[in-house]
mmCIF file of C-alpha atoms in Angstrom:
data_model
loop_
_atom_site.group_PDB
_atom_site.id
_atom_site.type_symbol
_atom_site.label_atom_id
_atom_site.label_comp_id
_atom_site.label_asym_id
_atom_site.label_seq_id
_atom_site.Cartn_x
_atom_site.Cartn_y
_atom_site.Cartn_z
ATOM 1 C CA MET A 1 -15.183 5.802 32.479
ATOM 2 C CA ASP A 2 -12.117 4.705 30.535
ATOM 3 C CA ASP A 3 -9.782 7.244 29.038
ATOM 4 C CA PRO A 4 -10.944 8.127 25.544
ATOM 5 C CA ARG A 5 -9.015 6.243 22.888
ATOM 6 C CA TRP A 6 -8.058 9.264 20.786
ATOM 7 C CA LEU A 7 -6.988 8.636 17.221
ATOM 8 C CA THR A 8 -3.250 8.266 16.646
ATOM 9 C CA PRO A 9 -1.668 10.964 14.441
ATOM 10 C CA GLN A 10 -1.621 8.500 11.522
ATOM 11 C CA GLN A 11 -5.294 7.588 12.027
ATOM 12 C CA GLN A 12 -6.218 11.233 12.307
ATOM 13 C CA ARG A 13 -4.377 12.122 9.105
ATOM 14 C CA ALA A 14 -6.170 9.283 7.285
ATOM 15 C CA TRP A 15 -9.605 10.261 8.623
ATOM 16 C CA ARG A 16 -9.117 13.906 7.719
ATOM 17 C CA ALA A 17 -7.704 13.097 4.290
ATOM 18 C CA HIS A 18 -10.790 10.993 3.594
ATOM 19 C CA LEU A 19 -13.179 13.712 4.814
ATOM 20 C CA THR A 20 -11.485 16.599 3.054
ATOM 21 C CA ALA A 21 -10.888 14.741 -0.209
ATOM 22 C CA HIS A 22 -14.526 13.714 -0.315
ATOM 23 C CA ARG A 23 -15.814 17.232 0.202
ATOM 24 C CA LEU A 24 -13.418 18.878 -2.220
ATOM 25 C CA LEU A 25 -14.253 16.236 -4.794
ATOM 26 C CA MET A 26 -18.010 16.731 -4.475
ATOM 27 C CA HIS A 27 -17.477 20.471 -4.649
ATOM 28 C CA GLN A 28 -15.401 20.182 -7.820
ATOM 29 C CA LEU A 29 -17.805 17.714 -9.487
ATOM 30 C CA ASP A 30 -20.715 19.966 -8.607
ATOM 31 C CA ARG A 31 -18.897 22.953 -10.082
ATOM 32 C CA GLU A 32 -18.110 21.124 -13.303
ATOM 33 C CA LEU A 33 -21.777 20.145 -13.628
ATOM 34 C CA GLN A 34 -22.904 23.746 -13.179
ATOM 35 C CA ASP A 35 -23.369 24.584 -16.866
ATOM 36 C CA THR A 36 -25.725 21.636 -17.249
ATOM 37 C CA GLY A 37 -28.100 23.024 -14.606
ATOM 38 C CA LEU A 38 -27.769 19.820 -12.578
ATOM 39 C CA SER A 39 -26.344 19.486 -9.088
ATOM 40 C CA ILE A 40 -24.328 16.419 -8.132
ATOM 41 C CA ASN A 41 -27.401 15.229 -6.211
ATOM 42 C CA ASP A 42 -29.653 15.638 -9.262
ATOM 43 C CA TYR A 43 -27.106 13.735 -11.315
ATOM 44 C CA GLU A 44 -27.109 10.843 -8.947
ATOM 45 C CA ILE A 45 -30.899 10.585 -8.853
ATOM 46 C CA LEU A 46 -30.931 10.482 -12.660
ATOM 47 C CA VAL A 47 -28.235 7.778 -12.731
ATOM 48 C CA ASN A 48 -30.128 5.638 -10.253
ATOM 49 C CA LEU A 49 -33.370 5.928 -12.221
ATOM 50 C CA SER A 50 -31.674 5.393 -15.574
ATOM 51 C CA GLU A 51 -30.124 2.136 -14.342
ATOM 52 C CA SER A 52 -33.272 0.718 -12.791
ATOM 53 C CA SER A 53 -35.732 -1.463 -14.640
ATOM 54 C CA GLU A 54 -38.450 0.546 -16.407
ATOM 55 C CA LYS A 55 -36.583 3.735 -15.364
ATOM 56 C CA ARG A 56 -38.502 4.065 -12.133
ATOM 57 C CA MET A 57 -37.869 3.518 -8.450
ATOM 58 C CA ARG A 58 -40.004 3.516 -5.372
ATOM 59 C CA MET A 59 -39.240 6.703 -3.414
ATOM 60 C CA SER A 60 -38.177 4.757 -0.329
ATOM 61 C CA ASP A 61 -35.698 2.674 -2.365
ATOM 62 C CA LEU A 62 -34.360 5.805 -4.036
ATOM 63 C CA ALA A 63 -33.868 7.413 -0.611
ATOM 64 C CA ASP A 64 -31.908 4.330 0.526
ATOM 65 C CA ALA A 65 -29.844 4.201 -2.663
ATOM 66 C CA THR A 66 -28.827 7.838 -2.352
ATOM 67 C CA VAL A 67 -28.566 7.707 1.462
ATOM 68 C CA GLN A 68 -30.854 10.560 2.357
ATOM 69 C CA SER A 69 -34.060 11.069 4.305
ATOM 70 C CA ARG A 70 -37.440 10.642 2.617
ATOM 71 C CA SER A 71 -38.308 14.278 3.281
ATOM 72 C CA ARG A 72 -35.098 15.634 1.770
ATOM 73 C CA LEU A 73 -35.499 13.400 -1.262
ATOM 74 C CA SER A 74 -39.101 14.516 -1.629
ATOM 75 C CA HIS A 75 -38.048 18.185 -1.861
ATOM 76 C CA GLN A 76 -35.397 17.326 -4.389
ATOM 77 C CA ILE A 77 -37.780 15.294 -6.536
ATOM 78 C CA SER A 78 -40.229 18.226 -6.492
ATOM 79 C CA ARG A 79 -37.540 20.535 -7.890
ATOM 80 C CA MET A 80 -36.566 17.967 -10.519
ATOM 81 C CA GLU A 81 -40.246 17.496 -11.393
ATOM 82 C CA SER A 82 -40.557 21.247 -12.061
ATOM 83 C CA ALA A 83 -37.519 20.997 -14.325
ATOM 84 C CA GLY A 84 -39.227 18.186 -16.266
ATOM 85 C CA LEU A 85 -36.557 15.578 -15.437
ATOM 86 C CA VAL A 86 -38.686 13.187 -13.401
ATOM 87 C CA ALA A 87 -42.345 12.533 -12.642
ATOM 88 C CA ARG A 88 -44.085 11.074 -9.617
ATOM 89 C CA GLU A 89 -46.453 8.161 -10.043
ATOM 90 C CA ASN A 90 -48.585 6.350 -7.535
ATOM 91 C CA CYS A 91 -48.468 2.605 -7.461
ATOM 92 C CA GLU A 92 -51.915 1.084 -7.893
ATOM 93 C CA ASP A 93 -51.196 -2.092 -5.943
ATOM 94 C CA ASP A 94 -49.727 -0.382 -2.951
ATOM 95 C CA ARG A 95 -51.195 2.655 -1.274
ATOM 96 C CA ARG A 96 -47.910 3.519 0.396
ATOM 97 C CA GLY A 97 -45.939 3.332 -2.799
ATOM 98 C CA THR A 98 -44.973 6.416 -4.780
ATOM 99 C CA TYR A 99 -42.540 6.059 -7.622
ATOM 100 C CA ALA A 100 -40.106 8.509 -9.139
ATOM 101 C CA VAL A 101 -40.010 7.973 -12.896
ATOM 102 C CA LEU A 102 -37.414 9.233 -15.356
ATOM 103 C CA THR A 103 -39.026 11.340 -18.096
ATOM 104 C CA ALA A 104 -37.851 11.358 -21.726
ATOM 105 C CA GLN A 105 -36.241 14.711 -21.013
ATOM 106 C CA GLY A 106 -34.530 13.272 -17.929
ATOM 107 C CA TRP A 107 -33.170 10.434 -20.040
ATOM 108 C CA GLU A 108 -31.860 12.789 -22.718
ATOM 109 C CA THR A 109 -30.282 14.961 -20.050
ATOM 110 C CA ILE A 110 -28.395 12.146 -18.349
ATOM 111 C CA ALA A 111 -27.231 10.750 -21.711
ATOM 112 C CA LYS A 112 -25.870 14.156 -22.662
ATOM 113 C CA VAL A 113 -24.241 14.973 -19.335
ATOM 114 C CA ALA A 114 -22.759 11.588 -18.379
ATOM 115 C CA PRO A 115 -19.645 11.605 -20.615
ATOM 116 C CA ASP A 116 -18.411 14.934 -19.210
ATOM 117 C CA HIS A 117 -19.226 13.937 -15.671
ATOM 118 C CA VAL A 118 -17.344 10.645 -15.975
ATOM 119 C CA ALA A 119 -14.408 12.601 -17.419
ATOM 120 C CA SER A 120 -14.506 14.804 -14.280
ATOM 121 C CA VAL A 121 -14.535 11.768 -11.990
ATOM 122 C CA ARG A 122 -11.553 10.377 -13.900
ATOM 123 C CA ARG A 123 -9.630 13.655 -13.950
ATOM 124 C CA HIS A 124 -9.948 14.385 -10.251
ATOM 125 C CA PHE A 125 -10.049 10.908 -8.777
ATOM 126 C CA ILE A 126 -9.884 7.631 -10.692
ATOM 127 C CA ASP A 127 -7.069 8.472 -13.122
ATOM 128 C CA ARG A 128 -4.951 9.698 -10.182
ATOM 129 C CA LEU A 129 -4.960 6.229 -8.651
ATOM 130 C CA THR A 130 -2.942 3.149 -9.523
ATOM 131 C CA PRO A 131 -4.984 0.038 -10.378
ATOM 132 C CA GLY A 132 -3.864 -1.350 -7.011
ATOM 133 C CA GLN A 133 -5.249 1.701 -5.211
ATOM 134 C CA VAL A 134 -8.576 1.412 -7.021
ATOM 135 C CA LYS A 135 -8.809 -2.184 -5.842
ATOM 136 C CA GLU A 136 -7.762 -1.159 -2.336
ATOM 137 C CA ILE A 137 -10.536 1.440 -2.163
ATOM 138 C CA GLU A 138 -13.132 -1.176 -2.968
ATOM 139 C CA GLU A 139 -11.611 -3.577 -0.430
ATOM 140 C CA ILE A 140 -11.572 -0.904 2.269
ATOM 141 C CA TYR A 141 -14.961 0.702 1.730
ATOM 142 C CA ALA A 142 -17.205 -2.175 0.613
ATOM 143 C CA PRO A 143 -17.077 -3.861 4.067
ATOM 144 C CA ILE A 144 -17.772 -0.475 5.721
ATOM 145 C CA VAL A 145 -20.845 -0.124 3.493
ATOM 146 C CA ALA A 146 -22.018 -3.631 4.449
ATOM 147 C CA HIS A 147 -21.474 -2.907 8.151
ATOM 148 C CA LEU A 148 -23.363 0.388 8.042
ATOM 149 C CA GLN A 149 -26.210 -0.874 5.894
ATOM 150 C CA GLY A 150 -26.869 -3.409 8.628
ATOM 151 C CA LYS A 151 -27.472 -0.436 10.960
ATOM 152 C CA GLN A 152 -30.080 1.328 8.845
ATOM 153 C CA PRO A 153 -33.479 1.494 10.528
ATOM 154 C CA MET B 1 -15.644 13.941 -30.007
ATOM 155 C CA ASP B 2 -13.932 10.810 -28.692
ATOM 156 C CA ASP B 3 -15.935 7.972 -27.240
ATOM 157 C CA PRO B 4 -16.464 8.538 -23.529
ATOM 158 C CA ARG B 5 -14.019 6.601 -21.398
ATOM 159 C CA TRP B 6 -16.576 4.963 -19.112
ATOM 160 C CA LEU B 7 -15.325 3.580 -15.815
ATOM 161 C CA THR B 8 -14.396 -0.099 -15.789
ATOM 162 C CA PRO B 9 -16.545 -2.303 -13.529
ATOM 163 C CA GLN B 10 -13.717 -2.333 -10.961
ATOM 164 C CA GLN B 11 -13.371 1.458 -11.053
ATOM 165 C CA GLN B 12 -17.114 1.868 -10.772
ATOM 166 C CA ARG B 13 -17.296 -0.446 -7.770
ATOM 167 C CA ALA B 14 -14.503 1.509 -6.069
ATOM 168 C CA TRP B 15 -16.104 4.892 -6.798
ATOM 169 C CA ARG B 16 -19.509 3.786 -5.541
ATOM 170 C CA ALA B 17 -18.047 2.094 -2.455
ATOM 171 C CA HIS B 18 -16.299 5.363 -1.599
ATOM 172 C CA LEU B 19 -19.447 7.447 -2.161
ATOM 173 C CA THR B 20 -21.819 5.146 -0.315
ATOM 174 C CA ALA B 21 -19.472 4.455 2.597
ATOM 175 C CA HIS B 22 -18.942 8.175 3.065
ATOM 176 C CA ARG B 23 -22.643 8.970 3.146
ATOM 177 C CA LEU B 24 -23.602 6.087 5.399
ATOM 178 C CA LEU B 25 -20.771 6.993 7.739
ATOM 179 C CA MET B 26 -21.795 10.648 7.982
ATOM 180 C CA HIS B 27 -25.382 9.549 8.533
ATOM 181 C CA GLN B 28 -24.382 7.190 11.340
ATOM 182 C CA LEU B 29 -22.045 9.718 13.017
ATOM 183 C CA ASP B 30 -24.782 12.340 12.805
ATOM 184 C CA ARG B 31 -27.255 9.939 14.356
ATOM 185 C CA GLU B 32 -24.909 9.056 17.209
ATOM 186 C CA LEU B 33 -24.395 12.768 17.916
ATOM 187 C CA GLN B 34 -28.135 13.395 18.043
ATOM 188 C CA ASP B 35 -28.533 13.290 21.826
ATOM 189 C CA THR B 36 -25.883 16.001 22.176
ATOM 190 C CA GLY B 37 -27.933 18.433 20.061
ATOM 191 C CA LEU B 38 -25.009 18.822 17.655
ATOM 192 C CA SER B 39 -24.973 17.886 13.984
ATOM 193 C CA ILE B 40 -21.831 16.467 12.414
ATOM 194 C CA ASN B 41 -21.334 19.888 10.801
ATOM 195 C CA ASP B 42 -21.610 21.683 14.140
ATOM 196 C CA TYR B 43 -19.120 19.231 15.593
ATOM 197 C CA GLU B 44 -16.614 19.952 12.908
ATOM 198 C CA ILE B 45 -16.872 23.715 13.313
ATOM 199 C CA LEU B 46 -16.261 23.310 17.048
ATOM 200 C CA VAL B 47 -13.228 21.057 16.419
ATOM 201 C CA ASN B 48 -11.726 23.529 13.978
ATOM 202 C CA LEU B 49 -12.168 26.447 16.383
ATOM 203 C CA SER B 50 -10.952 24.464 19.398
ATOM 204 C CA GLU B 51 -7.730 23.568 17.581
ATOM 205 C CA SER B 52 -6.960 27.052 16.296
ATOM 206 C CA SER B 53 -4.901 29.588 18.177
ATOM 207 C CA GLU B 54 -6.982 31.733 20.505
ATOM 208 C CA LYS B 55 -9.994 29.542 19.641
ATOM 209 C CA ARG B 56 -11.041 31.762 16.766
ATOM 210 C CA MET B 57 -10.928 31.653 12.984
ATOM 211 C CA ARG B 58 -11.648 34.112 10.247
ATOM 212 C CA MET B 59 -14.945 33.110 8.612
ATOM 213 C CA SER B 60 -13.315 32.703 5.199
ATOM 214 C CA ASP B 61 -10.659 30.348 6.622
ATOM 215 C CA LEU B 62 -13.317 28.373 8.458
ATOM 216 C CA ALA B 63 -15.296 28.051 5.213
ATOM 217 C CA ASP B 64 -12.176 26.720 3.471
ATOM 218 C CA ALA B 65 -11.325 24.347 6.318
ATOM 219 C CA THR B 66 -14.811 22.829 6.306
ATOM 220 C CA VAL B 67 -15.173 23.028 2.508
ATOM 221 C CA GLN B 68 -18.410 24.960 2.281
ATOM 222 C CA SER B 69 -19.597 28.247 0.857
ATOM 223 C CA ARG B 70 -19.394 31.432 2.912
ATOM 224 C CA SER B 71 -23.169 31.828 2.808
ATOM 225 C CA ARG B 72 -23.855 28.309 4.022
ATOM 226 C CA LEU B 73 -21.303 28.681 6.802
ATOM 227 C CA SER B 74 -22.826 32.007 7.775
ATOM 228 C CA HIS B 75 -26.245 30.398 8.300
ATOM 229 C CA GLN B 76 -24.696 27.634 10.329
ATOM 230 C CA ILE B 77 -22.726 30.026 12.525
ATOM 231 C CA SER B 78 -25.939 31.992 13.164
ATOM 232 C CA ARG B 79 -27.640 28.853 14.432
ATOM 233 C CA MET B 80 -24.630 27.972 16.583
ATOM 234 C CA GLU B 81 -24.534 31.549 17.902
ATOM 235 C CA SER B 82 -28.168 31.220 19.041
ATOM 236 C CA ALA B 83 -27.211 28.017 20.832
ATOM 237 C CA GLY B 84 -24.415 29.877 22.625
ATOM 238 C CA LEU B 85 -21.608 27.745 21.159
ATOM 239 C CA VAL B 86 -19.824 30.440 19.134
ATOM 240 C CA ALA B 87 -19.776 34.218 18.813
ATOM 241 C CA ARG B 88 -19.005 36.496 15.889
ATOM 242 C CA GLU B 89 -16.387 39.222 16.279
ATOM 243 C CA ASN B 90 -15.276 41.872 13.852
ATOM 244 C CA CYS B 91 -11.592 42.376 13.329
ATOM 245 C CA GLU B 92 -10.530 45.940 13.998
ATOM 246 C CA ASP B 93 -7.567 45.907 11.612
ATOM 247 C CA ASP B 94 -9.449 44.546 8.675
ATOM 248 C CA ARG B 95 -12.856 45.719 7.572
ATOM 249 C CA ARG B 96 -13.509 42.535 5.632
ATOM 250 C CA GLY B 97 -12.625 40.257 8.490
ATOM 251 C CA THR B 98 -15.218 38.629 10.688
ATOM 252 C CA TYR B 99 -14.146 35.951 13.122
ATOM 253 C CA ALA B 100 -16.010 33.029 14.576
ATOM 254 C CA VAL B 101 -14.953 32.574 18.190
ATOM 255 C CA LEU B 102 -15.507 29.553 20.403
ATOM 256 C CA THR B 103 -17.411 30.491 23.580
ATOM 257 C CA ALA B 104 -16.764 28.906 26.993
ATOM 258 C CA GLN B 105 -19.942 26.909 26.460
ATOM 259 C CA GLY B 106 -18.728 25.799 23.033
ATOM 260 C CA TRP B 107 -15.477 24.646 24.579
ATOM 261 C CA GLU B 108 -17.258 22.677 27.322
ATOM 262 C CA THR B 109 -19.536 21.130 24.750
ATOM 263 C CA ILE B 110 -16.761 19.902 22.489
ATOM 264 C CA ALA B 111 -14.773 18.574 25.459
ATOM 265 C CA LYS B 112 -17.811 16.627 26.635
ATOM 266 C CA VAL B 113 -18.854 15.297 23.234
ATOM 267 C CA ALA B 114 -15.480 14.453 21.681
ATOM 268 C CA PRO B 115 -14.780 11.131 23.484
ATOM 269 C CA ASP B 116 -18.067 9.581 22.336
ATOM 270 C CA HIS B 117 -17.680 10.950 18.827
ATOM 271 C CA VAL B 118 -14.162 9.548 18.486
ATOM 272 C CA ALA B 119 -15.495 6.222 19.754
ATOM 273 C CA SER B 120 -18.107 6.347 16.937
ATOM 274 C CA VAL B 121 -15.433 7.094 14.326
ATOM 275 C CA ARG B 122 -13.405 4.146 15.628
ATOM 276 C CA ARG B 123 -16.371 1.767 15.814
ATOM 277 C CA HIS B 124 -17.643 2.414 12.305
ATOM 278 C CA PHE B 125 -14.435 3.209 10.458
ATOM 279 C CA ILE B 126 -10.934 3.297 11.946
ATOM 280 C CA ASP B 127 -11.059 0.123 14.041
ATOM 281 C CA ARG B 128 -12.397 -1.792 11.012
ATOM 282 C CA LEU B 129 -9.199 -1.089 9.095
ATOM 283 C CA THR B 130 -5.782 -2.718 9.317
ATOM 284 C CA PRO B 131 -2.864 -0.371 10.070
ATOM 285 C CA GLY B 132 -1.836 -0.857 6.436
ATOM 286 C CA GLN B 133 -5.252 0.261 5.223
ATOM 287 C CA VAL B 134 -5.163 3.363 7.418
ATOM 288 C CA LYS B 135 -1.822 4.269 5.863
ATOM 289 C CA GLU B 136 -3.165 3.487 2.395
ATOM 290 C CA ILE B 137 -6.106 5.852 2.899
ATOM 291 C CA GLU B 138 -3.768 8.697 3.739
ATOM 292 C CA GLU B 139 -1.559 7.857 0.749
ATOM 293 C CA ILE B 140 -4.539 7.738 -1.601
ATOM 294 C CA TYR B 141 -6.495 10.767 -0.414
ATOM 295 C CA ALA B 142 -3.829 13.268 0.658
ATOM 296 C CA PRO B 143 -2.618 13.812 -2.962
ATOM 297 C CA ILE B 144 -6.252 14.175 -4.099
ATOM 298 C CA VAL B 145 -6.697 16.875 -1.445
ATOM 299 C CA ALA B 146 -3.543 18.660 -2.631
ATOM 300 C CA HIS B 147 -4.680 18.449 -6.258
ATOM 301 C CA LEU B 148 -8.161 19.800 -5.514
ATOM 302 C CA GLN B 149 -6.990 22.528 -3.152
ATOM 303 C CA GLY B 150 -4.986 23.867 -6.078
ATOM 304 C CA LYS B 151 -8.278 24.291 -7.931
ATOM 305 C CA GLN B 152 -10.062 26.355 -5.293
ATOM 306 C CA PRO B 153 -10.896 29.877 -6.484
#
């Protein structure tokens, strides 16, 4: 077997900066959402539903969009259902299809919470970057997304 | 209250590319670790311990280094203890201090797994970037890390 190609110090610093920044950022965003009763994961489910046509998504599509397993999503949707934010609906045409649907309360919640959350994303991330860096992030990560989406089962 | 400063389309694309790339990447790295019996979180604990002096870290420092709550880390360390990868030790000088210590088996495991894991990180991330992009990632994310570390309680 060939010698492992360890990361160079520069590559390692970049990889760790990415990892640590991401985690600290999620942690901070989650903390700033705390008073709303939503987690960052709840928030993202609500955003996805609110942006989809008829405010509903098939569970499997929602799992893909939020990059999590069906079973983990199912638990989360159950909690959000108890909180009145979403409802589950079966699709008549398709026995396999269950939809997650945004409720009126879910819609009101996301409308109320979004401005503060976007302010958090700006304060801790976007407004700390130059316009060139914002562009660079898209140019770096969008091809990684395309590569990895091709690997999804 | 002022109008919310929504993200521009460019900013939104960058933010989502970052989020989605990160999740897909973690998912893929986790999947490629599967045969080893380690999760990506286990791997990172082992790396942190293997790089620290005397192969041990105070639990609170390990929680900071891996950006997770003490209680979540504690559960994870319990699972890794059952698998024989780490041990817990109390610190005699300090009643509050508990250490996580890498076992001989933990050390063998990380030594065996690391080459393949680094190859995964290269294949799906580092080797897809130009040297300039690697440098850019460090320059973008390291200041975000410094900013957010200042906010930790």
